[in-house]
Short mmCIF file of C-alpha atoms in Angstrom, two decimals:
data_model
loop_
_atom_site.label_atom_id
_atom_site.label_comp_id
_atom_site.label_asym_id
_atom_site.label_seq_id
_atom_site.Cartn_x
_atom_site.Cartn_y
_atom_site.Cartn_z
CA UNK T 196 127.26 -93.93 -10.28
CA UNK T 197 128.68 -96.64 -8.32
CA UNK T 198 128.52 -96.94 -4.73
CA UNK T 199 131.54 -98.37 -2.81
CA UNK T 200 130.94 -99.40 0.82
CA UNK T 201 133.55 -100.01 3.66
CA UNK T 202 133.03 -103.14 5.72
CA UNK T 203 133.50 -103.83 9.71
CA UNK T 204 134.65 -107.10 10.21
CA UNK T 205 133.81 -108.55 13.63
CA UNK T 206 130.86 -106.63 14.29
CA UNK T 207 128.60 -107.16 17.30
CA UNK T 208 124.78 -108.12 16.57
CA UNK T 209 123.67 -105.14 17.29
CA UNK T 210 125.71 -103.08 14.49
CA UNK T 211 124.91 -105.64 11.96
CA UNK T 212 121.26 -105.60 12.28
CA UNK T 213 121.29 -101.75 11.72
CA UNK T 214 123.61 -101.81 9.21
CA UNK T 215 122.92 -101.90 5.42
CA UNK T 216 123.43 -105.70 4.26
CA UNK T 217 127.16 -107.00 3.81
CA UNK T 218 128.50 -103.81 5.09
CA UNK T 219 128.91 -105.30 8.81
CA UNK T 220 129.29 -108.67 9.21
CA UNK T 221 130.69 -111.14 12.40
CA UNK T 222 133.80 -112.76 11.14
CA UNK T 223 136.49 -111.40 12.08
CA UNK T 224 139.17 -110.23 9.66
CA UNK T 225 142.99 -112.54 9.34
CA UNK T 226 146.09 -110.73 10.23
CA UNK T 227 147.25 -107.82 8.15
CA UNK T 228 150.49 -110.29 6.74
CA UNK T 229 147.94 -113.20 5.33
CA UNK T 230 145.33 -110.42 4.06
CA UNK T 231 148.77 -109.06 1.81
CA UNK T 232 150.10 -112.46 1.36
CA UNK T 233 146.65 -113.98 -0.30
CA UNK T 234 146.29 -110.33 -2.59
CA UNK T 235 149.57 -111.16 -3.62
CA UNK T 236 148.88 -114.53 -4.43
CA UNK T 237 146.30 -113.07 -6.63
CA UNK T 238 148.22 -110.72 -8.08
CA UNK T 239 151.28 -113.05 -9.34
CA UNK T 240 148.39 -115.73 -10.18
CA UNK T 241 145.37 -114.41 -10.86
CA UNK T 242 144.78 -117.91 -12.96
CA UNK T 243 144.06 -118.94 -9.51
CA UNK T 244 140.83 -117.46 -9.76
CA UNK T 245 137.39 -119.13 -10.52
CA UNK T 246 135.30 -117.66 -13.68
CA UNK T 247 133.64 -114.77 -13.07
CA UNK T 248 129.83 -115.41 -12.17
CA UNK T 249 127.47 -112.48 -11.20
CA UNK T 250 126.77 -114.02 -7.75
CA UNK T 251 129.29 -116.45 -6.56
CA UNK T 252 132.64 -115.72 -7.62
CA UNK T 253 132.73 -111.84 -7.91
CA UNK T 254 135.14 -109.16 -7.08
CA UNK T 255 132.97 -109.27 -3.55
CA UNK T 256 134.41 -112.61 -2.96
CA UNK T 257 137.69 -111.93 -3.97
CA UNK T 258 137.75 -109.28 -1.15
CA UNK T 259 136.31 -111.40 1.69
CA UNK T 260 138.66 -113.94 0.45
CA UNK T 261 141.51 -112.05 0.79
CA UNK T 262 140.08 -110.84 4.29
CA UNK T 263 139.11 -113.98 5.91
CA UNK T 264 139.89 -116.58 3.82
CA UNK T 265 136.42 -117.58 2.87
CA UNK T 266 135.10 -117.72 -0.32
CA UNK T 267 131.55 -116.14 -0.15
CA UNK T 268 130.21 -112.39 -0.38
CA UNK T 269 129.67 -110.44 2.71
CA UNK T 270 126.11 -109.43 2.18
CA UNK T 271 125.26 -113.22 1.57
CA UNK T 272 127.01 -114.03 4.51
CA UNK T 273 125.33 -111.35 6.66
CA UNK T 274 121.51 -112.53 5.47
CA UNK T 275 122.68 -116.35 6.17
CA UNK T 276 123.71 -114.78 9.79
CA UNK T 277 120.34 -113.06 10.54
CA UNK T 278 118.34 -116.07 9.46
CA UNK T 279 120.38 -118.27 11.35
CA UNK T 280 120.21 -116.26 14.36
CA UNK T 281 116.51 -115.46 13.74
CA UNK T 282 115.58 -119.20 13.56
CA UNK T 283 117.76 -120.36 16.59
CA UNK T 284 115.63 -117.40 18.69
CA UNK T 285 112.41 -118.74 17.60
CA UNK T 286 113.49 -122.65 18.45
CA UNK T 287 114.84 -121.32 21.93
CA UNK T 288 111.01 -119.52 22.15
CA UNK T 289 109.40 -122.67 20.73
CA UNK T 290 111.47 -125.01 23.21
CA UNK T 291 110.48 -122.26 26.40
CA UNK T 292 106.78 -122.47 25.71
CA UNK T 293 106.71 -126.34 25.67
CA UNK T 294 109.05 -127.08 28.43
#
């Protein structure tokens, strides 16, 4: 059976750490009128759209595209975020210690 998961857009740090992956994630969603106006797109052109592939053009992508505008899935964009943040914490504790 298929699991189908909701996801907050603009979500603090705190939410998105204790959240299961890709389900809360910082970006914050477009206006309602360009979320419609790209799934419409899609829907009178959906020649518009990249091949299929498994991990970077998926109906994940599709979604976030039609959300934000960016072509990536949320749960990659959520580990890229943690990692990012986790590595900038640990160069701000590195940069402490030798200063």
């Amino acid at each position: 059976k298929t699991r189908v998961y909701k996801v907050r857009y603009g979500a603090k740090i705190a939410k998105r750490l204790l959240s299961r992956a890709g389900t809360a994630v910082a970006v914050r969603p477009d206006p309602r009128p360009l979320v419609l106006a790209r799934a419409e797109h899609l829907l009178r052109d959906p020649s518009s759209l990249p091949p299929h592939h498994p991990l970077s053009a998926n109906g994940e992508c599709v979604a976030v595209w039609c959300k934000t505008g960016r072509w990536c899935t949320a749960q990659a964009a959520s580990i890229l975020q943690i990692l990012f943040v986790g590595q900038a914490g640990s160069a701000i504790a590195g940069g402490a210690i030798v200063s």
